[in-house]
Coordinates of N, CA, C and O in Angstrom, one line a residue:
M6 N -26.2 9.9 3.5 CA -24.7 11.4 4.1 C -24.1 11.3 3.6 O -23.2 11.0 3.1
T7 N -23.3 13.0 4.0 CA -22.3 13.0 2.3 C -20.8 12.8 3.1 O -21.0 12.3 4.7
E8 N -19.5 12.1 2.7 CA -18.7 12.1 3.4 C -18.2 13.0 3.9 O -17.3 12.6 5.2
E9 N -18.2 14.2 4.3 CA -17.8 15.1 4.8 C -18.4 15.4 6.1 O -18.4 15.2 6.8
E10 N -20.3 14.9 5.9 CA -20.6 14.8 7.4 C -20.3 13.8 8.1 O -20.2 13.6 9.3
I11 N -20.4 12.6 7.6 CA -19.6 11.6 8.3 C -18.3 12.3 8.9 O -18.2 12.3 10.1
I12 N -17.6 12.6 8.2 CA -15.5 13.4 8.7 C -16.3 14.0 10.1 O -16.0 13.8 10.6
D13 N -16.9 14.8 9.6 CA -17.8 16.0 10.7 C -18.3 15.2 11.7 O -17.6 16.1 13.0
L14 N -18.6 14.1 11.7 CA -19.4 13.9 13.1 C -18.7 12.8 13.8 O -18.4 12.8 14.8
I15 N -17.5 12.0 13.1 CA -16.5 11.5 13.8 C -15.4 12.7 14.9 O -15.2 12.0 16.1
R16 N -15.1 13.8 14.2 CA -14.5 14.6 14.3 C -15.3 15.0 15.6 O -14.2 15.4 16.8
R17 N -15.9 14.9 16.1 CA -16.8 15.5 17.0 C -17.1 14.3 17.6 O -18.6 14.1 18.9
Q18 N -16.6 13.3 17.7 CA -16.8 11.7 18.1 C -17.7 11.3 18.4 O -18.6 11.1 19.6
D19 N -18.4 11.5 17.7 CA -20.1 11.3 17.1 C -20.5 9.7 16.7 O -20.0 9.5 16.0
D20 N -20.9 8.7 17.6 CA -20.7 7.0 17.1 C -21.6 7.2 15.6 O -21.0 6.3 15.3
A21 N -22.4 8.1 15.5 CA -22.5 7.8 13.9 C -22.5 8.1 13.4 O -22.3 7.5 12.4
G22 N -21.1 8.8 13.2 CA -20.2 9.3 12.2 C -19.4 7.4 11.6 O -19.1 7.0 10.8
M23 N -18.9 6.5 13.1 CA -17.9 5.5 12.7 C -19.2 4.8 11.4 O -19.0 3.7 11.4
S24 N -20.0 4.7 12.6 CA -21.1 3.6 12.0 C -22.4 4.0 10.8 O -22.2 3.1 9.4
A25 N -22.5 5.6 10.3 CA -21.6 5.5 8.5 C -20.7 5.2 8.0 O -21.0 4.6 6.6
L26 N -19.5 5.6 8.5 CA -18.4 4.8 7.7 C -18.0 3.6 7.5 O -17.8 3.6 6.3
A27 N -18.7 3.0 8.6 CA -18.8 1.1 8.1 C -20.0 0.7 7.0 O -19.2 0.2 7.0
E28 N -21.0 1.8 7.6 CA -21.6 1.3 6.4 C -21.5 1.3 4.8 O -21.6 0.6 4.2
R29 N -20.6 2.5 4.8 CA -20.4 2.9 3.6 C -19.2 1.8 2.5 O -18.6 1.8 2.1
F30 N -17.7 2.0 4.0 CA -16.8 1.5 3.4 C -15.7 -0.2 4.3 O -15.2 -0.4 3.9
E31 N -17.0 -0.5 4.9 CA -16.3 -1.8 5.6 C -16.6 -2.8 4.5 O -15.2 -3.6 4.8
K32 N -16.8 -3.4 3.9 CA -17.0 -4.6 2.3 C -15.3 -4.2 2.3 O -14.6 -5.0 1.7
L33 N -14.6 -2.6 1.4 CA -13.7 -2.2 1.4 C -12.7 -2.7 1.8 O -11.6 -3.2 1.9
L34 N -12.7 -2.9 3.1 CA -11.6 -2.3 4.1 C -11.7 -3.9 4.5 O -10.6 -4.4 4.9
F35 N -12.6 -5.0 4.4 CA -12.3 -6.7 4.7 C -11.6 -6.7 3.3 O -11.0 -7.9 3.9
Y36 N -11.8 -6.0 2.7 CA -11.5 -7.2 0.9 C -9.7 -6.3 1.2 O -8.7 -7.7 0.2
I37 N -9.3 -5.7 1.3 CA -8.3 -5.2 1.2 C -6.9 -6.2 2.8 O -6.2 -6.3 2.5
V38 N -7.6 -6.3 3.8 CA -7.4 -7.0 5.2 C -7.4 -8.4 4.8 O -6.2 -8.8 4.5
R39 N -8.3 -8.9 3.9 CA -8.0 -9.7 3.6 C -7.4 -10.8 2.5 O -6.7 -11.8 2.5
G40 N -7.1 -9.3 1.6 CA -6.5 -9.8 0.8 C -4.7 -9.8 0.9 O -3.9 -11.2 0.4
I41 N -4.3 -9.4 2.6 CA -2.7 -10.1 2.7 C -3.4 -10.7 4.0 O -1.5 -11.2 3.8
L42 N -4.0 -10.3 4.8 CA -3.9 -11.5 6.0 C -5.0 -12.7 5.5 O -4.3 -14.2 6.4
G43 N -5.1 -12.9 4.3 CA -5.5 -14.7 3.7 C -6.6 -15.0 4.9 O -7.5 -14.3 4.7
S44 N -6.5 -16.3 5.4 CA -7.7 -17.0 5.9 C -7.8 -16.7 7.0 O -8.2 -18.0 8.0
R45 N -7.2 -16.0 8.0 CA -7.2 -15.7 9.0 C -7.9 -15.1 9.7 O -8.1 -13.6 10.0
Q46 N -9.4 -15.6 10.1 CA -10.7 -14.5 10.1 C -10.3 -13.7 11.6 O -10.6 -12.9 11.2
D47 N -9.6 -14.5 12.4 CA -10.1 -13.7 13.7 C -8.8 -12.6 13.8 O -9.0 -11.6 13.9
D48 N -7.6 -12.6 13.1 CA -6.3 -11.6 12.3 C -7.1 -10.5 11.5 O -7.7 -9.3 12.3
I49 N -8.4 -10.7 10.7 CA -8.7 -10.0 9.8 C -10.3 -9.0 10.7 O -9.8 -8.5 10.6
E50 N -10.5 -9.6 11.4 CA -11.8 -9.5 11.8 C -11.3 -8.1 13.3 O -11.8 -7.1 13.4
E51 N -10.1 -8.5 13.6 CA -9.3 -7.6 14.8 C -8.9 -6.3 14.1 O -8.7 -5.1 14.1
C52 N -8.5 -6.6 13.1 CA -6.6 -5.7 11.8 C -8.4 -4.5 11.6 O -8.7 -4.3 11.8
V53 N -9.6 -4.9 11.3 CA -10.8 -4.3 10.6 C -11.0 -3.4 11.9 O -10.8 -1.9 11.9
N54 N -11.0 -3.8 12.7 CA -11.3 -3.2 14.7 C -10.3 -1.9 14.6 O -10.6 -0.8 14.8
D55 N -9.0 -2.6 14.4 CA -7.9 -1.9 14.6 C -7.8 -0.4 13.5 O -7.6 0.3 14.2
T56 N -8.4 -0.8 12.7 CA -8.6 0.4 11.5 C -9.5 1.1 12.2 O -8.5 2.5 12.0
Y57 N -10.3 0.7 12.2 CA -11.5 1.7 12.3 C -10.5 2.1 13.9 O -11.5 4.0 14.5
L58 N -10.1 2.1 14.8 CA -10.0 2.5 16.0 C -8.5 4.2 15.4 O -8.7 5.0 15.7
K59 N -7.8 3.7 14.6 CA -7.1 4.3 14.0 C -7.7 5.6 13.2 O -7.1 6.8 13.7
I60 N -9.0 5.4 12.4 CA -9.2 6.1 12.3 C -10.0 7.4 13.2 O -9.8 8.3 13.3
W61 N -10.6 6.8 14.0 CA -11.1 7.3 15.4 C -10.5 8.5 16.1 O -10.0 9.8 16.0
R62 N -8.9 7.9 15.9 CA -8.0 8.6 16.5 C -7.3 9.8 16.0 O -6.8 10.7 16.7
N63 N -7.3 9.5 14.5 CA -6.9 10.3 13.5 C -7.3 11.2 12.5 O -6.8 11.8 11.4
V64 N -8.5 11.0 12.9 CA -9.2 12.2 12.2 C -9.2 13.3 11.5 O -8.8 13.8 10.6
E65 N -8.4 13.6 13.1 CA -8.2 15.1 12.9 C -7.1 15.5 11.4 O -6.5 16.5 10.7
R66 N -6.4 14.5 11.5 CA -5.2 14.6 10.6 C -5.8 14.4 9.0 O -5.1 14.4 8.3
Y67 N -7.0 13.9 9.0 CA -7.8 13.8 7.6 C -7.9 15.3 6.8 O -8.4 15.6 7.3
D68 N -7.8 15.0 5.7 CA -7.1 16.9 5.2 C -8.3 15.9 3.3 O -7.6 15.0 2.7
F69 N -9.4 16.3 3.1 CA -10.7 16.3 1.5 C -9.1 16.5 0.6 O -9.0 15.9 -0.5
E70 N -8.5 17.4 0.6 CA -7.7 18.1 -0.6 C -6.3 17.6 -0.9 O -6.0 17.5 -1.6
R71 N -5.9 16.5 0.3 CA -4.7 15.9 -0.1 C -5.1 14.2 -0.7 O -4.5 14.2 -1.3
A72 N -6.1 13.8 -0.4 CA -6.9 12.1 -0.5 C -8.3 12.0 -0.5 O -9.1 12.8 0.5
S73 N -9.1 11.5 -1.5 CA -10.6 11.0 -1.1 C -10.0 10.2 0.3 O -9.4 9.6 0.7
L74 N -11.4 10.0 0.8 CA -11.8 8.9 1.7 C -11.2 8.0 1.5 O -10.7 7.2 2.5
A75 N -11.4 7.4 0.9 CA -11.7 6.0 0.5 C -10.3 5.7 0.3 O -9.7 4.6 1.2
T76 N -9.1 6.6 -0.4 CA -8.0 6.5 -0.2 C -7.4 6.2 1.1 O -6.2 5.3 1.3
W77 N -7.2 7.2 1.7 CA -7.0 7.2 3.2 C -7.4 6.4 4.0 O -6.8 5.4 4.9
L78 N -8.3 5.7 3.7 CA -8.9 4.6 5.3 C -7.9 2.9 4.4 O -8.0 2.5 4.7
K79 N -8.2 2.5 2.3 CA -7.1 1.7 1.7 C -5.6 1.7 2.9 O -5.2 0.7 3.5
V80 N -5.4 3.0 2.7 CA -3.5 3.1 3.4 C -4.0 2.5 4.9 O -2.6 2.1 4.8
I81 N -4.9 3.3 5.4 CA -5.0 2.5 7.2 C -4.6 1.7 6.8 O -4.2 0.9 7.9
A82 N -6.1 0.8 6.4 CA -6.5 -0.9 6.4 C -5.3 -1.0 5.9 O -4.7 -2.3 6.7
R83 N -4.7 -1.2 4.9 CA -2.8 -2.0 4.2 C -1.8 -2.2 5.6 O -1.2 -3.1 5.1
N84 N -1.9 -0.5 6.2 CA -0.3 -0.2 6.9 C -0.9 -1.2 7.8 O 0.1 -2.1 8.9
T85 N -1.8 -1.4 8.4 CA -2.5 -1.9 9.9 C -2.4 -3.4 9.3 O -1.9 -4.0 10.2
A86 N -2.6 -3.8 8.4 CA -2.8 -5.1 8.1 C -1.2 -5.9 8.1 O -1.0 -7.5 8.5
L87 N -0.3 -4.6 7.3 CA 1.3 -5.3 6.6 C 1.7 -5.8 8.5 O 2.2 -6.4 9.0
N88 N 1.3 -4.6 9.6 CA 2.1 -4.7 10.8 C 1.0 -6.1 11.2 O 2.4 -6.7 12.0
R89 N 0.0 -6.4 10.5 CA -0.7 -7.6 11.8 C -0.1 -8.5 11.5 O 0.4 -9.5 12.1
L90 N 0.1 -8.4 10.2 CA 0.7 -9.8 9.3 C 2.5 -10.2 9.9 O 2.8 -11.3 10.0
R91 N 3.3 -8.7 10.5 CA 5.0 -9.2 10.6 C 4.2 -9.8 12.3 O 4.6 -10.8 12.6
D92 N 3.6 -9.9 13.1 CA 2.8 -10.0 14.4 C 3.0 -11.3 14.1 O 3.3 -12.1 15.3
V93 N 1.8 -12.0 13.1 CA 1.5 -12.8 13.4 C 2.6 -14.1 12.9 O 3.1 -15.4 13.4
R94 N 3.5 -13.8 11.8 CA 4.2 -14.2 11.3 C 5.1 -14.3 12.5 O 6.1 -15.1 12.4
R95 N 5.8 -13.9 13.1 CA 7.0 -13.5 14.1 C 6.3 -14.3 15.2 O 7.5 -15.4 15.9
H96 N 5.0 -14.4 15.9 CA 4.7 -15.9 16.3 C 4.9 -16.9 16.0 O 4.7 -18.0 17.3
E97 N 4.6 -17.0 14.5 CA 4.1 -18.6 14.3 C 5.8 -18.8 14.2 O 5.4 -20.2 13.8
E98 N 6.9 -18.2 13.6 CA 8.5 -18.0 13.7 C 8.2 -18.4 12.3 O 9.3 -19.6 12.4
Q99 N 7.7 -17.9 11.8 CA 7.4 -18.1 10.1 C 8.9 -17.0 9.3 O 8.3 -16.0 9.8
C100 N 8.9 -17.0 8.2 CA 10.4 -16.2 7.7 C 8.9 -15.5 7.2 O 7.8 -15.9 6.1
C101 N 9.5 -14.3 7.2 CA 8.5 -13.2 5.8 C 8.3 -14.1 4.7 O 9.4 -14.6 3.5
S102 N 7.5 -14.0 3.6 CA 7.9 -14.3 1.9 C 8.5 -13.4 1.4 O 9.0 -12.4 1.6
G103 N 9.4 -14.0 0.5 CA 10.2 -13.3 -0.3 C 9.7 -11.7 -0.6 O 10.1 -10.9 -0.8
E104 N 8.2 -11.5 -1.4 CA 7.6 -10.5 -2.1 C 7.7 -9.5 -0.8 O 7.7 -8.1 0.0
L105 N 7.0 -9.6 0.4 CA 7.1 -8.9 2.0 C 8.9 -8.4 2.2 O 8.4 -7.2 2.6
S106 N 9.6 -9.5 2.0 CA 10.9 -9.2 2.2 C 11.4 -7.9 1.4 O 12.3 -7.3 1.5
E107 N 11.2 -8.2 -0.1 CA 11.4 -7.2 -0.9 C 10.7 -5.7 -0.9 O 10.9 -4.6 -0.9
L108 N 9.3 -6.2 -0.6 CA 8.2 -4.6 0.4 C 9.6 -3.9 1.0 O 9.7 -2.5 1.1
A109 N 9.6 -4.6 2.0 CA 10.4 -4.3 3.9 C 12.1 -3.4 2.7 O 12.3 -2.7 3.5
D110 N 12.5 -4.1 2.2 CA 13.5 -3.7 1.9 C 14.0 -2.2 1.1 O 14.8 -1.3 0.7
T111 N 12.7 -1.7 0.7 CA 12.5 -0.7 -0.5 C 12.2 0.9 0.9 O 12.0 1.5 0.2
V112 N 11.7 0.0 1.9 CA 11.9 1.1 3.2 C 13.2 1.6 3.4 O 13.9 1.1 3.9
A113 N 12.9 2.9 3.3 CA 14.4 4.1 4.3 C 14.4 3.8 5.9 O 13.4 3.8 6.3
D114 N 15.7 2.7 5.9 CA 15.6 2.2 8.2 C 16.4 3.5 8.2 O 16.9 4.7 7.8
A115 N 15.5 3.8 9.7 CA 15.9 5.2 10.2 C 17.6 5.3 10.6 O 17.4 6.5 10.3
R116 N 18.2 4.6 10.3 CA 19.5 4.3 10.9 C 20.5 4.8 9.6 O 21.5 4.7 10.1
Q117 N 20.0 4.9 8.7 CA 20.7 5.1 7.3 C 21.2 6.5 7.6 O 20.3 7.4 8.0
N118 N 22.1 7.2 7.0 CA 22.8 8.3 7.1 C 22.0 9.1 6.0 O 21.1 8.8 4.9
V119 N 22.1 10.4 6.2 CA 20.9 11.6 5.6 C 21.3 10.9 3.6 O 19.7 11.2 2.9
E120 N 22.0 11.3 3.4 CA 22.5 11.0 1.9 C 21.7 9.3 1.2 O 21.2 9.9 0.4
N121 N 21.7 8.5 1.7 CA 21.0 6.8 1.6 C 19.3 7.0 1.5 O 18.5 7.2 0.8
Q122 N 19.1 8.0 3.2 CA 17.6 8.5 2.3 C 17.3 9.2 1.4 O 15.7 8.9 0.9
I123 N 18.3 10.2 1.0 CA 17.8 10.4 -0.2 C 17.7 9.8 -1.4 O 16.3 10.1 -2.2
V124 N 18.5 9.2 -1.1 CA 19.2 8.1 -2.7 C 17.2 7.2 -2.6 O 16.4 6.8 -3.4
R125 N 17.1 6.8 -1.5 CA 15.9 6.3 -1.4 C 14.3 7.0 -1.7 O 13.9 6.1 -2.4
K126 N 14.1 8.2 -1.4 CA 13.8 8.9 -2.0 C 13.4 9.0 -3.4 O 12.2 9.2 -3.8
E127 N 13.6 9.2 -4.2 CA 14.4 9.1 -5.2 C 14.2 8.8 -5.7 O 13.1 8.5 -7.1
Q128 N 14.7 6.9 -5.4 CA 13.5 5.9 -6.1 C 12.3 5.6 -6.1 O 12.3 5.0 -7.0
A129 N 12.0 6.1 -4.8 CA 10.9 6.2 -4.3 C 9.2 6.8 -5.4 O 8.7 6.1 -6.4
A130 N 10.2 7.9 -5.6 CA 9.6 8.9 -6.7 C 9.5 8.8 -7.8 O 8.6 8.8 -8.7
R131 N 10.7 7.6 -8.5 CA 11.1 7.4 -9.9 C 10.1 6.3 -10.0 O 9.7 5.8 -11.2
L132 N 10.3 5.5 -9.2 CA 8.4 4.2 -9.0 C 7.8 4.4 -9.5 O 7.1 3.8 -10.1
N133 N 7.5 5.3 -8.5 CA 5.7 6.2 -8.9 C 5.6 6.7 -10.0 O 4.7 6.7 -10.3
E134 N 6.6 6.9 -10.7 CA 6.7 7.4 -12.3 C 6.1 6.7 -13.0 O 5.7 6.4 -13.4
V135 N 7.7 6.0 -12.7 CA 7.2 4.5 -13.7 C 6.1 3.8 -14.0 O 5.3 3.7 -15.0
V136 N 5.4 4.0 -12.7 CA 4.1 2.7 -12.1 C 3.3 4.3 -12.8 O 1.8 3.3 -13.7
R137 N 2.7 5.2 -12.7 CA 2.0 6.3 -13.3 C 2.2 5.9 -15.1 O 0.8 5.9 -15.1
R138 N 2.7 5.9 -15.1 CA 3.1 5.6 -17.0 C 2.4 4.2 -17.3 O 2.7 4.3 -18.3
L139 N 2.2 3.9 -16.5 CA 2.1 2.3 -17.0 C 0.7 2.8 -17.9 O -0.2 3.0 -17.3
P140 N -0.2 1.7 -18.7 CA -1.4 1.3 -18.9 C -2.2 0.4 -17.9 O -1.6 0.0 -17.0
D141 N -3.7 1.1 -17.6 CA -4.5 1.1 -17.0 C -4.3 -0.4 -16.2 O -4.2 -0.8 -14.6
R142 N -4.5 -1.2 -16.9 CA -3.9 -3.0 -17.1 C -3.1 -3.7 -16.3 O -2.4 -4.5 -15.1
E143 N -1.9 -2.8 -16.7 CA -0.7 -3.5 -15.7 C -0.6 -2.6 -15.0 O 0.5 -3.4 -13.9
R144 N -1.1 -1.5 -14.2 CA -0.7 -0.6 -13.4 C -1.8 -1.3 -12.3 O -0.7 -1.3 -11.0
E145 N -2.8 -1.9 -12.8 CA -3.7 -2.3 -11.8 C -3.1 -3.8 -11.1 O -2.8 -4.1 -10.0
L146 N -2.3 -4.5 -12.2 CA -1.6 -6.0 -11.9 C -0.6 -5.4 -10.4 O -0.2 -6.0 -9.7
M147 N 0.1 -4.5 -11.0 CA 1.5 -4.1 -9.9 C 0.8 -3.9 -8.4 O 1.2 -4.2 -7.4
L148 N -0.2 -3.3 -8.9 CA -0.7 -2.7 -7.4 C -1.3 -3.8 -6.5 O -1.0 -3.8 -5.3
R149 N -1.7 -4.3 -7.0 CA -2.1 -5.7 -6.8 C -1.6 -6.3 -6.0 O -2.1 -6.9 -4.8
K150 N -0.6 -6.9 -7.1 CA 0.4 -7.9 -6.2 C 1.2 -7.2 -5.2 O 1.5 -8.1 -4.6
Y151 N 1.5 -5.5 -5.2 CA 2.9 -5.4 -4.6 C 1.9 -4.3 -3.7 O 2.8 -4.0 -2.9
F152 N 1.0 -3.9 -3.7 CA 0.6 -2.6 -2.5 C -0.6 -3.8 -2.2 O -0.6 -3.5 -0.6
Y153 N -1.5 -4.5 -2.5 CA -2.2 -5.2 -2.4 C -1.5 -6.4 -1.9 O -2.9 -7.4 -0.8
L154 N -0.5 -6.8 -1.9 CA -0.1 -7.8 -2.0 C -1.4 -8.8 -2.1 O -1.3 -10.0 -1.0
Q155 N -1.8 -8.9 -2.6 CA -2.8 -10.0 -3.4 C -2.1 -11.0 -4.0 O -1.2 -11.1 -4.4
S156 N -2.9 -12.5 -3.5 CA -2.3 -13.2 -4.3 C -2.6 -13.5 -6.1 O -3.4 -12.9 -6.6
S157 N -1.4 -14.8 -7.1 CA -1.7 -14.3 -8.5 C -2.7 -14.9 -8.9 O -4.0 -14.2 -9.6
K158 N -3.8 -15.9 -7.3 CA -4.9 -16.6 -7.8 C -6.3 -15.3 -8.1 O -7.0 -15.8 -8.5
T159 N -5.7 -14.4 -6.9 CA -7.0 -14.1 -6.3 C -6.9 -12.9 -8.0 O -7.8 -12.3 -8.5
I160 N -5.5 -12.5 -7.8 CA -5.5 -10.8 -8.6 C -6.0 -11.9 -10.1 O -6.8 -11.1 -11.0
A161 N -5.8 -13.0 -10.7 CA -6.2 -14.0 -11.9 C -8.1 -14.0 -12.2 O -8.5 -14.0 -12.9
S162 N -8.7 -14.1 -10.4 CA -9.7 -14.3 -10.8 C -10.4 -12.8 -10.6 O -11.3 -12.9 -11.7
S163 N -10.0 -11.7 -10.0 CA -10.8 -10.6 -10.4 C -10.5 -10.2 -11.7 O -11.4 -9.1 -11.9
M164 N -9.2 -10.0 -12.0 CA -9.1 -9.6 -13.7 C -9.6 -10.6 -14.5 O -8.9 -9.9 -16.0
G165 N -10.0 -11.4 -14.4 CA -10.1 -12.7 -16.1 C -9.5 -12.8 -16.1 O -8.7 -13.2 -17.8
M166 N -8.6 -13.8 -15.7 CA -6.7 -14.2 -16.6 C -6.9 -15.2 -15.7 O -7.4 -16.2 -14.7
T167 N -5.7 -16.2 -16.4 CA -4.8 -17.0 -16.0 C -4.4 -16.9 -14.6 O -3.1 -15.8 -14.6
V168 N -3.6 -17.9 -13.9 CA -2.6 -17.7 -13.1 C -1.3 -17.4 -13.1 O -0.7 -16.6 -13.2
N169 N -1.4 -18.8 -15.0 CA 0.2 -18.9 -15.7 C 0.1 -17.3 -15.8 O 1.7 -16.2 -16.4
A170 N -1.3 -16.5 -16.5 CA -0.8 -15.0 -17.5 C -0.5 -14.1 -16.7 O 0.3 -12.9 -16.6
V171 N -0.9 -13.6 -15.2 CA -0.6 -12.9 -14.3 C 1.2 -12.9 -14.1 O 1.2 -12.0 -13.7
D172 N 1.6 -14.1 -13.5 CA 2.5 -14.6 -13.2 C 3.8 -14.3 -14.8 O 4.7 -13.4 -14.5
T173 N 3.1 -14.6 -16.4 CA 4.2 -14.3 -16.8 C 4.1 -12.6 -16.8 O 5.0 -12.0 -17.5
R174 N 3.4 -12.0 -16.8 CA 2.9 -10.1 -17.2 C 3.3 -10.3 -15.7 O 4.7 -8.3 -16.4
L175 N 3.5 -10.1 -14.6 CA 4.3 -9.0 -13.7 C 6.0 -9.8 -14.3 O 6.7 -9.3 -13.4
S176 N 6.2 -10.5 -14.2 CA 7.7 -11.2 -14.6 C 8.3 -10.2 -16.0 O 9.6 -9.4 -16.0
R177 N 7.0 -10.2 -16.9 CA 7.4 -9.0 -18.0 C 7.9 -7.5 -17.4 O 8.3 -6.6 -17.9
L178 N 6.5 -7.1 -16.2 CA 6.8 -5.8 -16.3 C 8.0 -5.3 -15.0 O 8.8 -4.8 -14.8
R179 N 8.3 -6.6 -14.1 CA 9.2 -6.4 -13.6 C 9.9 -6.1 -14.2 O 11.5 -5.9 -13.7
S180 N 11.0 -7.2 -15.4 CA 12.2 -7.0 -16.3 C 12.1 -4.5 -17.2 O 13.8 -4.2 -17.0
R181 N 11.1 -4.9 -17.2 CA 11.8 -3.8 -17.8 C 11.0 -2.5 -16.6 O 11.8 -1.6 -17.3
M182 N 10.8 -2.3 -16.0 CA 11.1 -1.9 -14.7 C 12.5 -1.5 -14.4 O 12.8 -0.6 -13.7
R183 N 13.2 -3.0 -14.3 CA 13.9 -3.1 -13.5 C 15.3 -2.3 -14.8 O 16.1 -1.1 -14.1
E184 N 15.0 -2.6 -16.5 CA 15.4 -1.6 -17.1 C 15.7 0.0 -17.0 O 16.8 0.9 -17.6
E185 N 14.8 -0.1 -17.5 CA 13.9 1.4 -16.2 C 14.4 2.2 -15.7 O 15.2 3.1 -15.8
F186 N 15.0 1.7 -14.6 CA 16.0 2.0 -13.4 C 17.0 1.9 -13.7 O 17.7 2.8 -13.4
S187 N 17.7 1.0 -14.4 CA 19.3 1.2 -14.7 C 19.5 2.2 -15.5 O 20.3 2.5 -15.1
E188 N 18.6 2.4 -16.4 CA 19.2 3.4 -17.3 C 19.3 4.9 -16.1 O 19.7 5.9 -17.2
W189 N 17.8 4.9 -15.8 CA 17.7 6.4 -15.4 C 18.8 6.7 -14.5 O 19.8 7.6 -13.9
E190 N 19.4 5.4 -13.6 CA 20.3 5.4 -12.4 C 22.2 5.7 -13.1 O 22.5 6.4 -13.2
Q191 N 21.7 4.8 -14.9 CA 23.2 5.5 -15.9 C 23.5 7.0 -15.7 O 24.1 7.5 -16.4
E192 N 21.9 7.4 -16.2 CA 21.5 9.2 -16.6 C 22.1 9.5 -15.7 O 21.6 11.2 -15.6
G193 N 22.6 9.8 -14.1 CA 22.7 10.1 -12.9 C 21.5 10.4 -12.3 O 21.3 11.5 -11.8
G194 N 20.9 9.2 -12.4 CA 19.2 9.7 -11.2 C 19.7 9.7 -9.8 O 18.9 10.0 -8.9
T195 N 20.6 9.0 -9.2 CA 21.2 9.1 -8.4 C 21.9 10.3 -7.3 O 21.9 10.9 -8.4
A196 N 21.4 10.7 -6.4 CA 21.7 12.2 -5.5 C 23.3 11.9 -5.7 O 23.9 13.3 -5.8
E197 N 24.2 10.7 -6.0 CA 25.2 10.5 -5.6 C 26.0 11.2 -7.1 O 26.4 11.9 -7.3
N198 N 25.0 10.8 -8.1 CA 25.0 11.2 -9.3 C 25.2 12.6 -10.0 O 25.8 12.6 -11.1
D199 N 24.0 13.1 -9.4 CA 23.5 14.5 -9.9 C 25.1 15.0 -9.1 O 25.0 16.3 -9.6
R200 N 25.4 15.0 -7.6 CA 26.1 15.9 -7.0 C 27.9 15.9 -8.3 O 27.7 16.8 -8.6
G201 N 27.8 14.3 -9.2 CA 29.2 14.4 -9.9 C 29.1 15.0 -11.1 O 29.4 15.5 -11.5
N202 N 27.6 15.2 -11.9 CA 27.1 15.6 -12.9 C 27.2 17.3 -12.7 O 27.7 18.1 -13.3
A203 N 27.1 17.9 -11.4 CA 27.3 19.6 -11.4 C 28.5 20.0 -11.2 O 28.3 21.0 -11.5
C204 N 29.5 18.9 -10.7 CA 31.3 19.7 -10.5 C 31.7 19.5 -11.8 O 31.1 19.1 -12.5

């Protein structure tokens, strides 16, 4: 069954579509969710089930021309897992990890004024550009660590590296990206500076 046929069945609310989707992508979904939720097996299973429910309810929004089916599913699974992780940690009265806090800091707050939201979007676009230009292996490191929120141990095992090598490489990458951001802002990369240069 093709991906188009699977999506068509789900859009017609045919359970066979979800069965075919699970058969093809369930290992991928569990891999992503487990990387974020760790050893919380009950939460992992509930999160994957929640992911299937979101796919079922939002299938009309999916567009093959904008992203592959695997990419769309990965984004839904990741966001669902992050939401579950926040709920679990709130329930456990634990502080979010430093990395999760850094990730949350990059999300534009709806209460910010329009100008600050524009600056955030420009910074996000710049970050995407910097990541896209990285060599394949370095880009994989960044995505595993900061998109899928995998531990250094998991990354090391998957990529045939030592934990120390992963941490060292990530530290260098962060420093290089901070330098690029700094240069970009000095050259007028923010909306405020762009307006200043235009005057």
